[in-house]
């Protein structure tokens, strides 16, 4: 994100997600449960919406969207 010039908008997001994906880009299930990852990302989106003055409610649907798409709970 920093390399794309988005560091000011997404400060700290990359650091909080560091280690979640392996060198090959695959999700590292041995480091974090996927359900916890999805919950963390939703919280990050809500935090970003608050900071940017956006609609925090718009981020609330992220977790449901992921579970519907990937067949989770």
mmCIF file with all atom_site columns, C-alpha atoms in Angstrom:
data_model
loop_
_atom_site.group_PDB
_atom_site.id
_atom_site.type_symbol
_atom_site.label_atom_id
_atom_site.label_alt_id
_atom_site.label_comp_id
_atom_site.label_asym_id
_atom_site.label_entity_id
_atom_site.label_seq_id
_atom_site.pdbx_PDB_ins_code
_atom_site.Cartn_x
_atom_site.Cartn_y
_atom_site.Cartn_z
_atom_site.occupancy
_atom_site.B_iso_or_equiv
_atom_site.pdbx_formal_charge
_atom_site.auth_seq_id
_atom_site.auth_comp_id
_atom_site.auth_asym_id
_atom_site.auth_atom_id
_atom_site.pdbx_PDB_model_num
ATOM 1  C CA . UNK A 1 1  ? 0.000   0.000   0.000  1.00 0.00 ? 1  UNK A CA 1
ATOM 2  C CA . UNK A 1 2  ? 2.846   2.331   0.791  1.00 0.00 ? 2  UNK A CA 1
ATOM 3  C CA . UNK A 1 3  ? 4.394   1.584   -2.590 1.00 0.00 ? 3  UNK A CA 1
ATOM 4  C CA . UNK A 1 4  ? 1.166   2.668   -4.254 1.00 0.00 ? 4  UNK A CA 1
ATOM 5  C CA . UNK A 1 5  ? 1.217   5.993   -2.415 1.00 0.00 ? 5  UNK A CA 1
ATOM 6  C CA . UNK A 1 6  ? -1.702  5.024   -0.195 1.00 0.00 ? 6  UNK A CA 1
ATOM 7  C CA . UNK A 1 7  ? 0.270   5.046   3.047  1.00 0.00 ? 7  UNK A CA 1
ATOM 8  C CA . UNK A 1 8  ? -1.389  8.239   4.259  1.00 0.00 ? 8  UNK A CA 1
ATOM 9  C CA . UNK A 1 9  ? -4.828  6.733   3.808  1.00 0.00 ? 9  UNK A CA 1
ATOM 10 C CA . UNK A 1 10 ? -4.096  3.231   5.006  1.00 0.00 ? 10 UNK A CA 1
ATOM 11 C CA . UNK A 1 11 ? -1.403  3.892   7.575  1.00 0.00 ? 11 UNK A CA 1
ATOM 12 C CA . UNK A 1 12 ? -0.798  0.899   9.792  1.00 0.00 ? 12 UNK A CA 1
ATOM 13 C CA . UNK A 1 13 ? -2.973  -1.503  7.810  1.00 0.00 ? 13 UNK A CA 1
ATOM 14 C CA . UNK A 1 14 ? -0.074  -3.251  6.107  1.00 0.00 ? 14 UNK A CA 1
ATOM 15 C CA . UNK A 1 15 ? 1.789   -3.540  9.403  1.00 0.00 ? 15 UNK A CA 1
ATOM 16 C CA . UNK A 1 16 ? -1.254  -5.068  11.099 1.00 0.00 ? 16 UNK A CA 1
ATOM 17 C CA . UNK A 1 17 ? -1.596  -7.627  8.309  1.00 0.00 ? 17 UNK A CA 1
ATOM 18 C CA . UNK A 1 18 ? 2.113   -8.443  8.151  1.00 0.00 ? 18 UNK A CA 1
ATOM 19 C CA . UNK A 1 19 ? 2.715   -12.174 8.354  1.00 0.00 ? 19 UNK A CA 1
ATOM 20 C CA . UNK A 1 20 ? -0.860  -13.099 7.454  1.00 0.00 ? 20 UNK A CA 1
ATOM 21 C CA . UNK A 1 21 ? 0.173   -14.147 3.961  1.00 0.00 ? 21 UNK A CA 1
ATOM 22 C CA . UNK A 1 22 ? 3.128   -16.314 3.014  1.00 0.00 ? 22 UNK A CA 1
ATOM 23 C CA . UNK A 1 23 ? 5.767   -15.430 0.441  1.00 0.00 ? 23 UNK A CA 1
ATOM 24 C CA . UNK A 1 24 ? 3.639   -17.128 -2.225 1.00 0.00 ? 24 UNK A CA 1
ATOM 25 C CA . UNK A 1 25 ? 0.641   -14.910 -1.385 1.00 0.00 ? 25 UNK A CA 1
ATOM 26 C CA . UNK A 1 26 ? -1.388  -17.716 0.201  1.00 0.00 ? 26 UNK A CA 1
ATOM 27 C CA . UNK A 1 27 ? -3.184  -17.098 3.484  1.00 0.00 ? 27 UNK A CA 1
ATOM 28 C CA . UNK A 1 28 ? -1.099  -18.480 6.364  1.00 0.00 ? 28 UNK A CA 1
ATOM 29 C CA . UNK A 1 29 ? -3.653  -20.606 8.251  1.00 0.00 ? 29 UNK A CA 1
ATOM 30 C CA . UNK A 1 30 ? -0.971  -21.763 10.649 1.00 0.00 ? 30 UNK A CA 1
ATOM 31 C CA . UNK A 1 31 ? -0.453  -18.163 11.848 1.00 0.00 ? 31 UNK A CA 1
ATOM 32 C CA . UNK A 1 32 ? -4.040  -16.918 12.116 1.00 0.00 ? 32 UNK A CA 1
ATOM 33 C CA . UNK A 1 33 ? -7.509  -18.389 11.849 1.00 0.00 ? 33 UNK A CA 1
ATOM 34 C CA . UNK A 1 34 ? -9.341  -17.112 8.759  1.00 0.00 ? 34 UNK A CA 1
ATOM 35 C CA . UNK A 1 35 ? -12.360 -16.112 10.853 1.00 0.00 ? 35 UNK A CA 1
ATOM 36 C CA . UNK A 1 36 ? -10.096 -13.877 12.981 1.00 0.00 ? 36 UNK A CA 1
ATOM 37 C CA . UNK A 1 37 ? -8.517  -12.414 9.851  1.00 0.00 ? 37 UNK A CA 1
ATOM 38 C CA . UNK A 1 38 ? -11.919 -11.498 8.384  1.00 0.00 ? 38 UNK A CA 1
ATOM 39 C CA . UNK A 1 39 ? -12.977 -9.913  11.682 1.00 0.00 ? 39 UNK A CA 1
ATOM 40 C CA . UNK A 1 40 ? -9.722  -7.915  11.856 1.00 0.00 ? 40 UNK A CA 1
ATOM 41 C CA . UNK A 1 41 ? -10.123 -6.646  8.288  1.00 0.00 ? 41 UNK A CA 1
ATOM 42 C CA . UNK A 1 42 ? -13.703 -5.548  9.003  1.00 0.00 ? 42 UNK A CA 1
ATOM 43 C CA . UNK A 1 43 ? -12.470 -3.612  12.051 1.00 0.00 ? 43 UNK A CA 1
ATOM 44 C CA . UNK A 1 44 ? -9.726  -2.016  9.939  1.00 0.00 ? 44 UNK A CA 1
ATOM 45 C CA . UNK A 1 45 ? -12.293 -0.949  7.337  1.00 0.00 ? 45 UNK A CA 1
ATOM 46 C CA . UNK A 1 46 ? -14.529 0.558   10.021 1.00 0.00 ? 46 UNK A CA 1
ATOM 47 C CA . UNK A 1 47 ? -11.554 2.396   11.523 1.00 0.00 ? 47 UNK A CA 1
ATOM 48 C CA . UNK A 1 48 ? -10.578 3.699   8.094  1.00 0.00 ? 48 UNK A CA 1
ATOM 49 C CA . UNK A 1 49 ? -14.137 4.882   7.441  1.00 0.00 ? 49 UNK A CA 1
ATOM 50 C CA . UNK A 1 50 ? -14.178 6.772   10.764 1.00 0.00 ? 50 UNK A CA 1
ATOM 51 C CA . UNK A 1 51 ? -10.805 8.351   10.093 1.00 0.00 ? 51 UNK A CA 1
ATOM 52 C CA . UNK A 1 52 ? -11.730 9.391   6.559  1.00 0.00 ? 52 UNK A CA 1
ATOM 53 C CA . UNK A 1 53 ? -15.160 10.689  7.583  1.00 0.00 ? 53 UNK A CA 1
ATOM 54 C CA . UNK A 1 54 ? -16.927 7.951   5.638  1.00 0.00 ? 54 UNK A CA 1
ATOM 55 C CA . UNK A 1 55 ? -19.815 5.672   6.413  1.00 0.00 ? 55 UNK A CA 1
ATOM 56 C CA . UNK A 1 56 ? -18.735 3.174   9.047  1.00 0.00 ? 56 UNK A CA 1
ATOM 57 C CA . UNK A 1 57 ? -21.927 1.191   8.405  1.00 0.00 ? 57 UNK A CA 1
ATOM 58 C CA . UNK A 1 58 ? -20.749 0.503   4.848  1.00 0.00 ? 58 UNK A CA 1
ATOM 59 C CA . UNK A 1 59 ? -17.895 -1.603  6.259  1.00 0.00 ? 59 UNK A CA 1
ATOM 60 C CA . UNK A 1 60 ? -20.237 -3.675  8.429  1.00 0.00 ? 60 UNK A CA 1
ATOM 61 C CA . UNK A 1 61 ? -21.244 -5.876  5.507  1.00 0.00 ? 61 UNK A CA 1
ATOM 62 C CA . UNK A 1 62 ? -17.687 -7.015  4.763  1.00 0.00 ? 62 UNK A CA 1
ATOM 63 C CA . UNK A 1 63 ? -17.734 -10.052 7.032  1.00 0.00 ? 63 UNK A CA 1
ATOM 64 C CA . UNK A 1 64 ? -21.098 -11.259 5.695  1.00 0.00 ? 64 UNK A CA 1
ATOM 65 C CA . UNK A 1 65 ? -19.924 -10.771 2.125  1.00 0.00 ? 65 UNK A CA 1
ATOM 66 C CA . UNK A 1 66 ? -16.803 -12.862 2.715  1.00 0.00 ? 66 UNK A CA 1
ATOM 67 C CA . UNK A 1 67 ? -18.762 -15.680 4.367  1.00 0.00 ? 67 UNK A CA 1
ATOM 68 C CA . UNK A 1 68 ? -21.363 -15.744 1.612  1.00 0.00 ? 68 UNK A CA 1
ATOM 69 C CA . UNK A 1 69 ? -18.665 -15.775 -1.062 1.00 0.00 ? 69 UNK A CA 1
ATOM 70 C CA . UNK A 1 70 ? -16.435 -18.393 0.573  1.00 0.00 ? 70 UNK A CA 1
ATOM 71 C CA . UNK A 1 71 ? -19.200 -20.515 2.095  1.00 0.00 ? 71 UNK A CA 1
ATOM 72 C CA . UNK A 1 72 ? -18.353 -19.831 5.707  1.00 0.00 ? 72 UNK A CA 1
ATOM 73 C CA . UNK A 1 73 ? -20.743 -19.409 8.623  1.00 0.00 ? 73 UNK A CA 1
#
